[in-house]
């Protein structure tokens, strides 16, 4: 979450990227944070459009806490997703606490790219792939969304009633996290670093295992086996990667259980 070794006045960066947030919500949020002594609150709203991302990244680097407000229209802003990548990088280095907030969208839709949120992200991917030239940028966006949307603590607002209670919940959560971070003995649990940021996806494991199987059959198998019948079938190229994926998931589950097991 927050690195207590670097003392600085608390600063909050609000990442939303859309004009869906009601004005009364923003006013109550900024006012409530000011009551906590957080006078520097940066909103990535329309006034940021057209500015150099380096300046926005500097604000993120100087922030103690980042509030990521996911909404159905969130994927429409490329610069907002670039901010998300930067926040994930800071969180990986234990320099930033990121609190995901699901505003009129479900956690499941964001985490699994489903519903209106998923449809808009698919549209962005198609549009970007057609006209842009950085094939890894969309992948970084997708990874950052998956990672940050699974961070805790998180807050959800899915009703059509006033959003002011959500602002109050955010203020209370920020106060609690600042109190925790001020504890000299506070540090991130090891599980947070390893599970949230380093775990490979099943697709990445499958592709890697498929390449290993293909290269093994192409260059090494003939030097080891006399009967190449099995290795020439599609069962080898598909079955081996699937087996590796299953074993990898089993390894992750056992590792996670061991970390959570109480000390003997």
mmCIF file of C-alpha atoms in Angstrom:
data_model
loop_
_atom_site.group_PDB
_atom_site.id
_atom_site.type_symbol
_atom_site.label_atom_id
_atom_site.label_comp_id
_atom_site.label_asym_id
_atom_site.label_seq_id
_atom_site.Cartn_x
_atom_site.Cartn_y
_atom_site.Cartn_z
ATOM 1 C CA UNK A 1 0.000 0.000 0.000
ATOM 2 C CA UNK A 2 1.823 3.124 1.170
ATOM 3 C CA UNK A 3 5.531 3.224 1.831
ATOM 4 C CA UNK A 4 5.860 4.716 5.365
ATOM 5 C CA UNK A 5 9.593 5.244 4.874
ATOM 6 C CA UNK A 6 8.857 8.218 2.611
ATOM 7 C CA UNK A 7 7.075 10.876 4.693
ATOM 8 C CA UNK A 8 5.042 13.386 2.695
ATOM 9 C CA UNK A 9 1.709 15.149 3.023
ATOM 10 C CA UNK A 10 -1.081 12.846 1.899
ATOM 11 C CA UNK A 11 -2.187 13.388 -1.682
ATOM 12 C CA UNK A 12 -4.987 11.642 -3.566
ATOM 13 C CA UNK A 13 -5.220 11.078 -7.311
ATOM 14 C CA UNK A 14 -8.685 10.321 -8.677
ATOM 15 C CA UNK A 15 -8.731 8.277 -11.876
ATOM 16 C CA UNK A 16 -12.140 8.152 -13.549
ATOM 17 C CA UNK A 17 -11.746 9.289 -17.144
ATOM 18 C CA UNK A 18 -15.422 10.016 -17.717
ATOM 19 C CA UNK A 19 -17.936 12.768 -17.061
ATOM 20 C CA UNK A 20 -20.396 10.367 -15.407
ATOM 21 C CA UNK A 21 -19.564 11.432 -11.846
ATOM 22 C CA UNK A 22 -22.209 13.765 -10.393
ATOM 23 C CA UNK A 23 -20.989 17.173 -9.281
ATOM 24 C CA UNK A 24 -22.376 16.690 -5.753
ATOM 25 C CA UNK A 25 -20.389 13.459 -5.456
ATOM 26 C CA UNK A 26 -17.157 15.237 -6.418
ATOM 27 C CA UNK A 27 -17.846 18.163 -4.090
ATOM 28 C CA UNK A 28 -18.513 15.913 -1.095
ATOM 29 C CA UNK A 29 -15.470 13.767 -1.872
ATOM 30 C CA UNK A 30 -13.053 16.694 -2.188
ATOM 31 C CA UNK A 31 -14.532 18.443 0.860
ATOM 32 C CA UNK A 32 -14.366 15.288 2.975
ATOM 33 C CA UNK A 33 -10.774 14.573 2.003
ATOM 34 C CA UNK A 34 -9.868 18.159 2.864
ATOM 35 C CA UNK A 35 -11.330 17.599 6.345
ATOM 36 C CA UNK A 36 -8.825 14.746 6.710
ATOM 37 C CA UNK A 37 -5.984 17.136 5.894
ATOM 38 C CA UNK A 38 -5.719 15.998 2.270
ATOM 39 C CA UNK A 39 -5.626 19.330 0.483
ATOM 40 C CA UNK A 40 -4.121 18.012 -2.750
ATOM 41 C CA UNK A 41 -6.746 16.073 -4.705
ATOM 42 C CA UNK A 42 -6.141 15.649 -8.427
ATOM 43 C CA UNK A 43 -9.019 14.711 -10.737
ATOM 44 C CA UNK A 44 -8.250 13.414 -14.246
ATOM 45 C CA UNK A 45 -11.232 15.149 -15.800
ATOM 46 C CA UNK A 46 -11.542 17.199 -18.978
ATOM 47 C CA UNK A 47 -8.915 19.744 -17.948
ATOM 48 C CA UNK A 48 -6.233 17.080 -18.400
ATOM 49 C CA UNK A 49 -7.087 16.360 -22.030
ATOM 50 C CA UNK A 50 -4.291 17.301 -24.387
ATOM 51 C CA UNK A 51 -1.674 17.668 -21.683
ATOM 52 C CA UNK A 52 1.577 15.783 -21.530
ATOM 53 C CA UNK A 53 1.091 12.473 -19.718
ATOM 54 C CA UNK A 54 4.414 13.029 -17.974
ATOM 55 C CA UNK A 55 2.825 15.747 -15.864
ATOM 56 C CA UNK A 56 -0.049 13.477 -14.894
ATOM 57 C CA UNK A 57 2.401 10.662 -14.099
ATOM 58 C CA UNK A 58 4.284 13.051 -11.815
ATOM 59 C CA UNK A 59 1.048 13.711 -9.909
ATOM 60 C CA UNK A 60 0.546 9.963 -9.556
ATOM 61 C CA UNK A 61 4.110 9.509 -8.302
ATOM 62 C CA UNK A 62 3.585 12.225 -5.707
ATOM 63 C CA UNK A 63 0.286 10.738 -4.521
ATOM 64 C CA UNK A 64 -0.226 8.603 -1.445
ATOM 65 C CA UNK A 65 -3.514 7.076 -2.537
ATOM 66 C CA UNK A 66 -5.166 6.600 -5.929
ATOM 67 C CA UNK A 67 -8.903 6.155 -6.333
ATOM 68 C CA UNK A 68 -9.773 4.257 -9.511
ATOM 69 C CA UNK A 69 -13.452 4.809 -10.300
ATOM 70 C CA UNK A 70 -14.513 2.164 -12.802
ATOM 71 C CA UNK A 71 -17.730 2.869 -14.714
ATOM 72 C CA UNK A 72 -19.375 1.442 -17.858
ATOM 73 C CA UNK A 73 -17.734 4.182 -19.983
ATOM 74 C CA UNK A 74 -14.313 3.871 -18.352
ATOM 75 C CA UNK A 75 -12.593 2.074 -21.297
ATOM 76 C CA UNK A 76 -13.388 4.931 -23.678
ATOM 77 C CA UNK A 77 -10.442 7.049 -22.468
ATOM 78 C CA UNK A 78 -7.009 5.847 -23.577
ATOM 79 C CA UNK A 79 -5.192 8.328 -21.354
ATOM 80 C CA UNK A 80 -7.170 7.052 -18.375
ATOM 81 C CA UNK A 81 -5.938 3.514 -19.043
ATOM 82 C CA UNK A 82 -2.373 4.823 -19.379
ATOM 83 C CA UNK A 83 -2.778 6.302 -15.899
ATOM 84 C CA UNK A 84 -3.947 2.896 -14.699
ATOM 85 C CA UNK A 85 -0.754 1.272 -16.005
ATOM 86 C CA UNK A 86 1.305 3.839 -14.105
ATOM 87 C CA UNK A 87 -0.656 3.234 -10.908
ATOM 88 C CA UNK A 88 -0.172 -0.517 -11.209
ATOM 89 C CA UNK A 89 3.577 0.078 -11.578
ATOM 90 C CA UNK A 90 3.618 2.228 -8.415
ATOM 91 C CA UNK A 91 1.541 -0.320 -6.513
ATOM 92 C CA UNK A 92 3.940 -3.087 -7.561
ATOM 93 C CA UNK A 93 6.766 -1.122 -5.950
ATOM 94 C CA UNK A 94 4.816 -0.540 -2.734
ATOM 95 C CA UNK A 95 4.680 3.208 -3.435
ATOM 96 C CA UNK A 96 0.951 3.696 -3.849
ATOM 97 C CA UNK A 97 -2.297 2.436 -2.343
ATOM 98 C CA UNK A 98 -4.897 1.908 -5.057
ATOM 99 C CA UNK A 99 -8.563 1.626 -4.075
ATOM 100 C CA UNK A 100 -10.853 0.379 -6.876
ATOM 101 C CA UNK A 101 -14.376 1.797 -6.842
ATOM 102 C CA UNK A 102 -17.113 0.281 -8.996
ATOM 103 C CA UNK A 103 -19.491 3.093 -9.929
ATOM 104 C CA UNK A 104 -22.700 1.789 -11.491
ATOM 105 C CA UNK A 105 -20.863 -1.286 -12.753
ATOM 106 C CA UNK A 106 -20.333 -4.693 -11.172
ATOM 107 C CA UNK A 107 -16.988 -6.051 -10.064
ATOM 108 C CA UNK A 108 -17.558 -9.127 -12.211
ATOM 109 C CA UNK A 109 -18.102 -7.081 -15.380
ATOM 110 C CA UNK A 110 -14.852 -5.159 -14.862
ATOM 111 C CA UNK A 111 -12.730 -8.119 -13.801
ATOM 112 C CA UNK A 112 -13.951 -10.361 -16.629
ATOM 113 C CA UNK A 113 -14.560 -7.651 -19.281
ATOM 114 C CA UNK A 114 -18.256 -8.436 -19.494
ATOM 115 C CA UNK A 115 -21.416 -6.359 -19.852
ATOM 116 C CA UNK A 116 -21.301 -2.784 -21.104
ATOM 117 C CA UNK A 117 -17.797 -2.321 -19.672
ATOM 118 C CA UNK A 118 -16.522 -5.346 -21.609
ATOM 119 C CA UNK A 119 -18.243 -4.273 -24.830
ATOM 120 C CA UNK A 120 -16.626 -0.838 -24.677
ATOM 121 C CA UNK A 121 -13.203 -2.360 -23.990
ATOM 122 C CA UNK A 122 -13.587 -4.689 -26.982
ATOM 123 C CA UNK A 123 -14.484 -1.671 -29.139
ATOM 124 C CA UNK A 124 -11.391 0.131 -27.874
ATOM 125 C CA UNK A 125 -9.192 -2.874 -28.629
ATOM 126 C CA UNK A 126 -10.518 -3.147 -32.177
ATOM 127 C CA UNK A 127 -10.192 0.582 -32.811
ATOM 128 C CA UNK A 128 -6.713 0.753 -31.354
ATOM 129 C CA UNK A 129 -5.455 -2.373 -33.137
ATOM 130 C CA UNK A 130 -6.687 -1.000 -36.473
ATOM 131 C CA UNK A 131 -5.165 2.468 -36.257
ATOM 132 C CA UNK A 132 -2.273 2.281 -33.779
ATOM 133 C CA UNK A 133 1.121 0.669 -33.863
ATOM 134 C CA UNK A 134 1.911 -0.458 -30.312
ATOM 135 C CA UNK A 135 0.586 -4.051 -30.042
ATOM 136 C CA UNK A 136 1.553 -4.290 -26.366
ATOM 137 C CA UNK A 137 -0.253 -1.161 -25.172
ATOM 138 C CA UNK A 138 -3.681 -2.802 -25.118
ATOM 139 C CA UNK A 139 -2.189 -5.788 -23.321
ATOM 140 C CA UNK A 140 -0.795 -3.466 -20.631
ATOM 141 C CA UNK A 141 -4.220 -1.856 -20.274
ATOM 142 C CA UNK A 142 -5.938 -5.205 -19.934
ATOM 143 C CA UNK A 143 -3.442 -6.512 -17.388
ATOM 144 C CA UNK A 144 -3.747 -3.332 -15.319
ATOM 145 C CA UNK A 145 -7.544 -3.513 -15.291
ATOM 146 C CA UNK A 146 -7.471 -7.158 -14.194
ATOM 147 C CA UNK A 147 -4.916 -6.474 -11.466
ATOM 148 C CA UNK A 148 -6.290 -3.279 -9.972
ATOM 149 C CA UNK A 149 -9.936 -4.395 -10.119
ATOM 150 C CA UNK A 150 -8.993 -7.277 -7.806
ATOM 151 C CA UNK A 151 -7.259 -5.110 -5.213
ATOM 152 C CA UNK A 152 -8.704 -4.648 -1.755
ATOM 153 C CA UNK A 153 -10.152 -2.649 -0.147
ATOM 154 C CA UNK A 154 -12.758 -1.877 -2.786
ATOM 155 C CA UNK A 155 -16.126 -0.122 -2.843
ATOM 156 C CA UNK A 156 -19.222 -0.600 -4.987
ATOM 157 C CA UNK A 157 -22.159 1.660 -5.937
ATOM 158 C CA UNK A 158 -24.744 0.071 -8.222
ATOM 159 C CA UNK A 159 -27.937 1.884 -7.280
ATOM 160 C CA UNK A 160 -29.705 4.846 -8.788
ATOM 161 C CA UNK A 161 -29.981 6.657 -5.455
ATOM 162 C CA UNK A 162 -27.770 9.523 -4.307
ATOM 163 C CA UNK A 163 -24.038 8.890 -4.706
ATOM 164 C CA UNK A 164 -23.180 10.998 -1.662
ATOM 165 C CA UNK A 165 -23.095 7.916 0.662
ATOM 166 C CA UNK A 166 -20.455 6.441 -1.644
ATOM 167 C CA UNK A 167 -18.356 9.595 -1.249
ATOM 168 C CA UNK A 168 -18.631 9.250 2.528
ATOM 169 C CA UNK A 169 -17.613 5.567 2.337
ATOM 170 C CA UNK A 170 -14.558 6.519 0.260
ATOM 171 C CA UNK A 171 -13.552 9.177 2.802
ATOM 172 C CA UNK A 172 -13.841 6.687 5.676
ATOM 173 C CA UNK A 173 -11.824 4.094 3.748
ATOM 174 C CA UNK A 174 -9.086 6.608 2.924
ATOM 175 C CA UNK A 175 -8.883 7.662 6.582
ATOM 176 C CA UNK A 176 -8.601 4.037 7.689
ATOM 177 C CA UNK A 177 -5.851 3.267 5.182
ATOM 178 C CA UNK A 178 -3.904 6.394 6.124
ATOM 179 C CA UNK A 179 -4.105 5.362 9.783
ATOM 180 C CA UNK A 180 -2.829 1.884 8.899
ATOM 181 C CA UNK A 181 -0.020 3.271 6.734
ATOM 182 C CA UNK A 182 1.135 5.558 9.548
ATOM 183 C CA UNK A 183 1.936 2.511 11.672
ATOM 184 C CA UNK A 184 5.781 2.127 11.645
ATOM 185 C CA UNK A 185 5.443 -1.652 11.581
ATOM 186 C CA UNK A 186 3.179 -1.705 8.571
ATOM 187 C CA UNK A 187 4.216 -3.474 5.369
ATOM 188 C CA UNK A 188 2.498 -5.214 2.496
ATOM 189 C CA UNK A 189 1.905 -8.952 2.937
ATOM 190 C CA UNK A 190 4.061 -11.104 0.685
ATOM 191 C CA UNK A 191 0.962 -12.669 -0.803
ATOM 192 C CA UNK A 192 -0.188 -9.327 -2.211
ATOM 193 C CA UNK A 193 2.994 -8.877 -4.240
ATOM 194 C CA UNK A 194 3.181 -12.415 -5.555
ATOM 195 C CA UNK A 195 -0.434 -13.259 -6.261
ATOM 196 C CA UNK A 196 -1.736 -9.927 -7.534
ATOM 197 C CA UNK A 197 1.178 -8.865 -9.714
ATOM 198 C CA UNK A 198 3.338 -11.863 -10.674
ATOM 199 C CA UNK A 199 0.835 -14.611 -11.452
ATOM 200 C CA UNK A 200 0.695 -15.601 -15.112
ATOM 201 C CA UNK A 201 -2.626 -16.024 -16.871
ATOM 202 C CA UNK A 202 -3.720 -19.433 -18.158
ATOM 203 C CA UNK A 203 -3.345 -18.136 -21.714
ATOM 204 C CA UNK A 204 0.265 -17.091 -21.132
ATOM 205 C CA UNK A 205 1.092 -20.492 -19.604
ATOM 206 C CA UNK A 206 -0.624 -22.351 -22.474
ATOM 207 C CA UNK A 207 1.180 -20.380 -25.199
ATOM 208 C CA UNK A 208 4.552 -20.858 -23.483
ATOM 209 C CA UNK A 209 3.989 -24.604 -23.063
ATOM 210 C CA UNK A 210 2.780 -24.904 -26.672
ATOM 211 C CA UNK A 211 5.989 -23.286 -27.940
ATOM 212 C CA UNK A 212 8.069 -25.624 -25.787
ATOM 213 C CA UNK A 213 6.192 -28.650 -27.139
ATOM 214 C CA UNK A 214 6.536 -27.461 -30.733
ATOM 215 C CA UNK A 215 10.269 -26.729 -30.465
ATOM 216 C CA UNK A 216 10.883 -30.020 -28.651
ATOM 217 C CA UNK A 217 9.186 -31.987 -31.430
ATOM 218 C CA UNK A 218 10.974 -30.008 -34.131
ATOM 219 C CA UNK A 219 14.567 -30.072 -32.863
ATOM 220 C CA UNK A 220 15.054 -32.475 -29.946
ATOM 221 C CA UNK A 221 12.577 -35.352 -30.161
ATOM 222 C CA UNK A 222 14.305 -37.033 -33.121
ATOM 223 C CA UNK A 223 17.521 -37.203 -31.109
ATOM 224 C CA UNK A 224 15.823 -38.867 -28.132
ATOM 225 C CA UNK A 225 13.013 -41.066 -29.497
ATOM 226 C CA UNK A 226 13.043 -43.633 -32.271
ATOM 227 C CA UNK A 227 9.247 -43.741 -32.545
ATOM 228 C CA UNK A 228 7.919 -40.277 -33.401
ATOM 229 C CA UNK A 229 4.310 -41.326 -34.000
ATOM 230 C CA UNK A 230 2.880 -39.840 -30.791
ATOM 231 C CA UNK A 231 4.834 -36.621 -31.085
ATOM 232 C CA UNK A 232 3.539 -36.014 -34.619
ATOM 233 C CA UNK A 233 -0.111 -35.931 -33.506
ATOM 234 C CA UNK A 234 -2.113 -32.893 -32.480
ATOM 235 C CA UNK A 235 -2.710 -34.551 -29.107
ATOM 236 C CA UNK A 236 0.882 -33.787 -28.157
ATOM 237 C CA UNK A 237 0.766 -30.131 -29.166
ATOM 238 C CA UNK A 238 -2.519 -29.574 -27.314
ATOM 239 C CA UNK A 239 -2.383 -32.127 -24.519
ATOM 240 C CA UNK A 240 1.029 -31.109 -23.204
ATOM 241 C CA UNK A 241 0.149 -27.374 -22.792
ATOM 242 C CA UNK A 242 -3.199 -28.244 -21.169
ATOM 243 C CA UNK A 243 -1.426 -30.518 -18.694
ATOM 244 C CA UNK A 244 1.052 -27.761 -17.865
ATOM 245 C CA UNK A 245 -1.796 -25.276 -17.287
ATOM 246 C CA UNK A 246 -3.514 -27.705 -14.891
ATOM 247 C CA UNK A 247 -0.273 -28.327 -13.002
ATOM 248 C CA UNK A 248 0.399 -24.579 -12.842
ATOM 249 C CA UNK A 249 -3.040 -23.880 -11.370
ATOM 250 C CA UNK A 250 -2.511 -26.663 -8.827
ATOM 251 C CA UNK A 251 0.849 -25.163 -7.890
ATOM 252 C CA UNK A 252 -0.701 -21.690 -7.443
ATOM 253 C CA UNK A 253 -3.496 -23.095 -5.282
ATOM 254 C CA UNK A 254 -1.078 -25.008 -3.041
ATOM 255 C CA UNK A 255 1.240 -22.007 -2.759
ATOM 256 C CA UNK A 256 -1.617 -19.715 -1.791
ATOM 257 C CA UNK A 257 -2.895 -22.205 0.808
ATOM 258 C CA UNK A 258 0.579 -22.533 2.341
ATOM 259 C CA UNK A 259 0.951 -18.745 2.621
ATOM 260 C CA UNK A 260 -2.381 -18.459 4.382
ATOM 261 C CA UNK A 261 -1.777 -21.386 6.712
ATOM 262 C CA UNK A 262 -1.096 -20.300 10.325
ATOM 263 C CA UNK A 263 2.415 -20.656 11.588
ATOM 264 C CA UNK A 264 3.094 -23.897 13.434
#
